[in-house]
GROMACS .gro file of C-alpha atoms in nm:
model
  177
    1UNK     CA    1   7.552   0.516  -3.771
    2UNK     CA    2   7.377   0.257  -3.950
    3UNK     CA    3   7.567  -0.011  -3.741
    4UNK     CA    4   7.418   0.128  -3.457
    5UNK     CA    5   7.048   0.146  -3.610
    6UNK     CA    6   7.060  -0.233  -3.704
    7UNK     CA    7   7.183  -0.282  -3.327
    8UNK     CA    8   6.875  -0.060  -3.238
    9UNK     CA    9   6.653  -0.260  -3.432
   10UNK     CA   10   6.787  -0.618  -3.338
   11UNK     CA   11   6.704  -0.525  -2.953
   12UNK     CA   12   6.404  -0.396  -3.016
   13UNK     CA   13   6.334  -0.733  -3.204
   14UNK     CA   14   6.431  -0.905  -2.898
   15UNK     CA   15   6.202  -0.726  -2.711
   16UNK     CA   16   5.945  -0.830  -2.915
   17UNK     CA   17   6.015  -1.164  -2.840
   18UNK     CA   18   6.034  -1.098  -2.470
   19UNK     CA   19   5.707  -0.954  -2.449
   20UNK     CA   20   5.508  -1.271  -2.559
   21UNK     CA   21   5.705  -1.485  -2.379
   22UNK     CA   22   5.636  -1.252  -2.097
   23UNK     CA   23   5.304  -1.410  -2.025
   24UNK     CA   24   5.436  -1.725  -1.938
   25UNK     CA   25   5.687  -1.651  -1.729
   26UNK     CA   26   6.004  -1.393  -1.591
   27UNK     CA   27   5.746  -1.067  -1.648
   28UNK     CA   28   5.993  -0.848  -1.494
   29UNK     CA   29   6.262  -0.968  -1.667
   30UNK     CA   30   6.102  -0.852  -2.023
   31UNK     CA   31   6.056  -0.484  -1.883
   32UNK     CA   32   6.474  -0.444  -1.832
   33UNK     CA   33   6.700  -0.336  -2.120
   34UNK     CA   34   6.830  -0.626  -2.315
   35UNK     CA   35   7.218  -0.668  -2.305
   36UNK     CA   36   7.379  -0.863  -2.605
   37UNK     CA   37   7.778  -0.951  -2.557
   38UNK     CA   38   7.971  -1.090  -2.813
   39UNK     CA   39   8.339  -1.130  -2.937
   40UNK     CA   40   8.186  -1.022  -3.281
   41UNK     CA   41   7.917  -0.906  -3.462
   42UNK     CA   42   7.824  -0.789  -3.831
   43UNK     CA   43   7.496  -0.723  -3.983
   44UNK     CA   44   7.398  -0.752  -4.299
   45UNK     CA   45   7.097  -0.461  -4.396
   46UNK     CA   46   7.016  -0.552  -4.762
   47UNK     CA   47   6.892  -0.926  -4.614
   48UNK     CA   48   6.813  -0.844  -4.299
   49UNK     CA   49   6.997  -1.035  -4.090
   50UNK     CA   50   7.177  -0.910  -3.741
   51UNK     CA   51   7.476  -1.208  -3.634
   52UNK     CA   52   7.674  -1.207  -3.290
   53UNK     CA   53   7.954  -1.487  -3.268
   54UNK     CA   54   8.200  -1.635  -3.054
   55UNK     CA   55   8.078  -1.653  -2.635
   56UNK     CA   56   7.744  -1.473  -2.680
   57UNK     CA   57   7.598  -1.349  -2.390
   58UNK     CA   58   7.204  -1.280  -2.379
   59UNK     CA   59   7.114  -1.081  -2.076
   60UNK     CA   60   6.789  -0.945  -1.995
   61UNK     CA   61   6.702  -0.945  -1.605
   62UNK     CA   62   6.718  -1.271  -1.456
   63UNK     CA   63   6.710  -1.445  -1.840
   64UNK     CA   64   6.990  -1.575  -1.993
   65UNK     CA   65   7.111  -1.724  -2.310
   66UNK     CA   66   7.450  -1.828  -2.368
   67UNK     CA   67   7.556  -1.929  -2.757
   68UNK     CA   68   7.826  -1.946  -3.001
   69UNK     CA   69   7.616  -1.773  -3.238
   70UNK     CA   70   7.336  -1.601  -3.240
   71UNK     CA   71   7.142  -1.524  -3.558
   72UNK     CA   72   6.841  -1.286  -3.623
   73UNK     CA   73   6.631  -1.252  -3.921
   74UNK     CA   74   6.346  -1.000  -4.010
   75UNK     CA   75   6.126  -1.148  -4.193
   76UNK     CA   76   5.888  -0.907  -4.482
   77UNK     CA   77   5.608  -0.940  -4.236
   78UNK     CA   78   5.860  -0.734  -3.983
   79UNK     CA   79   5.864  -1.001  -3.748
   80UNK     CA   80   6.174  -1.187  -3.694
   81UNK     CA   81   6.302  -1.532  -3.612
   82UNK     CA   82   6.593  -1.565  -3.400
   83UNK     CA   83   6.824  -1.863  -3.325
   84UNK     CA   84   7.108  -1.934  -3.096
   85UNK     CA   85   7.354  -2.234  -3.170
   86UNK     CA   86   7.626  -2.398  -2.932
   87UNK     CA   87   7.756  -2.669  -2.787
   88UNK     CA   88   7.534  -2.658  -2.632
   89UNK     CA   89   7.341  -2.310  -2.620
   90UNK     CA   90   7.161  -2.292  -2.321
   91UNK     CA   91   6.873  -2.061  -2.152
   92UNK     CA   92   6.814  -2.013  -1.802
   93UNK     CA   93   6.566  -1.788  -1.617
   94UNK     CA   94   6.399  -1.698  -1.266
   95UNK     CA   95   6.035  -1.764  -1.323
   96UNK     CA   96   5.766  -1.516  -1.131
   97UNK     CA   97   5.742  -1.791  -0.795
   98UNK     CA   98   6.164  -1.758  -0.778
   99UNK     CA   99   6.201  -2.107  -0.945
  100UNK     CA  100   6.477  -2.164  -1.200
  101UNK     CA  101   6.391  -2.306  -1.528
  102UNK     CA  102   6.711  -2.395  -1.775
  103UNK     CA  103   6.698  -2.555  -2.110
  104UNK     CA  104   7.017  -2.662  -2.319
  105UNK     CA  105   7.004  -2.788  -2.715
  106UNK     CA  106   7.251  -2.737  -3.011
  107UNK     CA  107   7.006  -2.495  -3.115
  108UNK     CA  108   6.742  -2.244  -2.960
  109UNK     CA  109   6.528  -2.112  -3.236
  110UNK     CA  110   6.213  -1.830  -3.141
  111UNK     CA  111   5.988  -1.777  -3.444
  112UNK     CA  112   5.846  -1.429  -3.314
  113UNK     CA  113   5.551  -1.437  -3.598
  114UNK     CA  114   5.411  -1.835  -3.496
  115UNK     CA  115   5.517  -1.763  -3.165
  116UNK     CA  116   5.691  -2.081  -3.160
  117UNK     CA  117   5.985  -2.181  -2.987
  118UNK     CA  118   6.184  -2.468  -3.095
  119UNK     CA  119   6.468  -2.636  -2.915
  120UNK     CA  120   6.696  -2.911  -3.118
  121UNK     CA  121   6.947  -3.097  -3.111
  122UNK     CA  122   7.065  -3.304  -2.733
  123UNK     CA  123   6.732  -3.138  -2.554
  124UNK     CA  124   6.776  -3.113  -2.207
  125UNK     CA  125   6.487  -2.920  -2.040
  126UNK     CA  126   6.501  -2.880  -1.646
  127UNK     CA  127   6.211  -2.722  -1.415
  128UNK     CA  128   6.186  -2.772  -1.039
  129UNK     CA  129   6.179  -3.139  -1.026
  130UNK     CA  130   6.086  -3.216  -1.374
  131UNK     CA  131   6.319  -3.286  -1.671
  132UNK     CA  132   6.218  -3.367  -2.051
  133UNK     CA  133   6.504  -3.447  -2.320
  134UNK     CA  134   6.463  -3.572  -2.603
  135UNK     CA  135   6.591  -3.496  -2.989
  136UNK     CA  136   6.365  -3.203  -3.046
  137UNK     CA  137   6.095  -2.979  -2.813
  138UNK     CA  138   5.840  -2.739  -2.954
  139UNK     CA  139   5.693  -2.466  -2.732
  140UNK     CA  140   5.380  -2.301  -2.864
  141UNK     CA  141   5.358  -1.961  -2.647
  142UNK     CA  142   5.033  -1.875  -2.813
  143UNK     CA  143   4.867  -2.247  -2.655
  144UNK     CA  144   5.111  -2.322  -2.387
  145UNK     CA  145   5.113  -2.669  -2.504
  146UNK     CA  146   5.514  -2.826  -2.569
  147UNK     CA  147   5.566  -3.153  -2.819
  148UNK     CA  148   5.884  -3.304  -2.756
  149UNK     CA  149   5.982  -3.552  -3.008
  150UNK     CA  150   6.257  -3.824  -3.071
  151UNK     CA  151   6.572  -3.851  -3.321
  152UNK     CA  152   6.576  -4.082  -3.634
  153UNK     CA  153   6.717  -4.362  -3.493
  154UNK     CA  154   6.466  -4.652  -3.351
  155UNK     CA  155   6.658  -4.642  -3.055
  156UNK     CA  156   6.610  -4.296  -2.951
  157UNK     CA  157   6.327  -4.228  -2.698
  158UNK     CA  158   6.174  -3.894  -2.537
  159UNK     CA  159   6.250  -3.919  -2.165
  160UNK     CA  160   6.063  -3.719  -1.878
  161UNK     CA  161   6.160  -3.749  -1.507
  162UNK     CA  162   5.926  -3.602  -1.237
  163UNK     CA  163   6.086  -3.631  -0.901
  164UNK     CA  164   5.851  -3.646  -0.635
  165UNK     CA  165   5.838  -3.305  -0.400
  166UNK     CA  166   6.031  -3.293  -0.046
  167UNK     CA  167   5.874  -3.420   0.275
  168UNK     CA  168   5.943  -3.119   0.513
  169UNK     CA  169   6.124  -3.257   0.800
  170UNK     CA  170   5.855  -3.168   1.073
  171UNK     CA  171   5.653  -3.424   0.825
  172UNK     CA  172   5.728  -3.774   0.900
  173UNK     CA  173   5.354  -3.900   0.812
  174UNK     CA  174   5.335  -4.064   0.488
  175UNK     CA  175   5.170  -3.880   0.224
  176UNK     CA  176   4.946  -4.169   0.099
  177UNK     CA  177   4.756  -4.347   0.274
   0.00000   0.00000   0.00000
């Protein structure tokens, strides 16, 4: 019974989470019942904390997240912070115009409270044509504005690749002139 309220109250957390992110993109996807698969989970009530290990399996409409471990803690404010770990964890979803968006790091971390989502860790962060990687990105759902930032090292750099859109074939004009 109480297994199954602290199961109850972890999905309703990641509703939570769905809902803000729900503005930005996937809507439908955060009105579907949220399906958590793991080879284990435990949960421990007295700290609040709700863990799913080994091949974890996200599924909530189109979105996605796949993990070796997935962690969730409520934090005395009731809102909770929630991170996935892997190698590497990665998030995919069908945004509202049918485009895919995907996103892989060692760690996926949603702050529900700051509304903050931070990816870490081998960033790779794909969009139609665009891709940003770096060490660490920070998405700010509340501004809509994303920092992505380099690793210690001198030598690491933040990269970002925009690939120009497809000429349709009936097209053959240039498009600058």
């Amino acid at each position: 019974m109480l297994k199954q309220f602290i199961l109850v109250v972890a999905l309703l957390a990641l509703s939570a989470v769905a809902a803000s992110v729900a503005q930005a993109q996937g809507r439908d996807d955060f009105n579907k019942p949220i399906q958590i698969n793991a080879e284990s989970d435990w949960f421990d009530v007295a700290n609040k904390i709700a863990v799913f290990e080994n091949n974890v399996v996200i599924q909530q409409g189109t979105l996605q997240i796949r993990a070796d471990h997935l962690e969730v803690k409520r934090g005395d404010d009731q809102s909770d912070v929630f991170t996935a770990t892997g190698t590497p964890a990665v998030y995919q979803q069908q945004l509202d115009d049918g485009s895919p968006i995907s996103a892989e790091a060692n760690s996926i971390s949603y702050d529900q409270a700051k509304q903050i989502l931070t990816l870490s860790g081998n960033v790779k962060v794909s969009q139609n044509n665009s891709v940003v990687q770096g060490s660490e990105i920070i998405y700010n759902f509340a501004t809509q504005q994303m920092t992505a930032n380099r690793g210690e090292s001198d030598s690491d750099r933040v990269t970002t690749i925009f690939m120009p859109k497809k000429k349709s074939d009936n097209n053959n004009e240039p498009t600058n002139r």
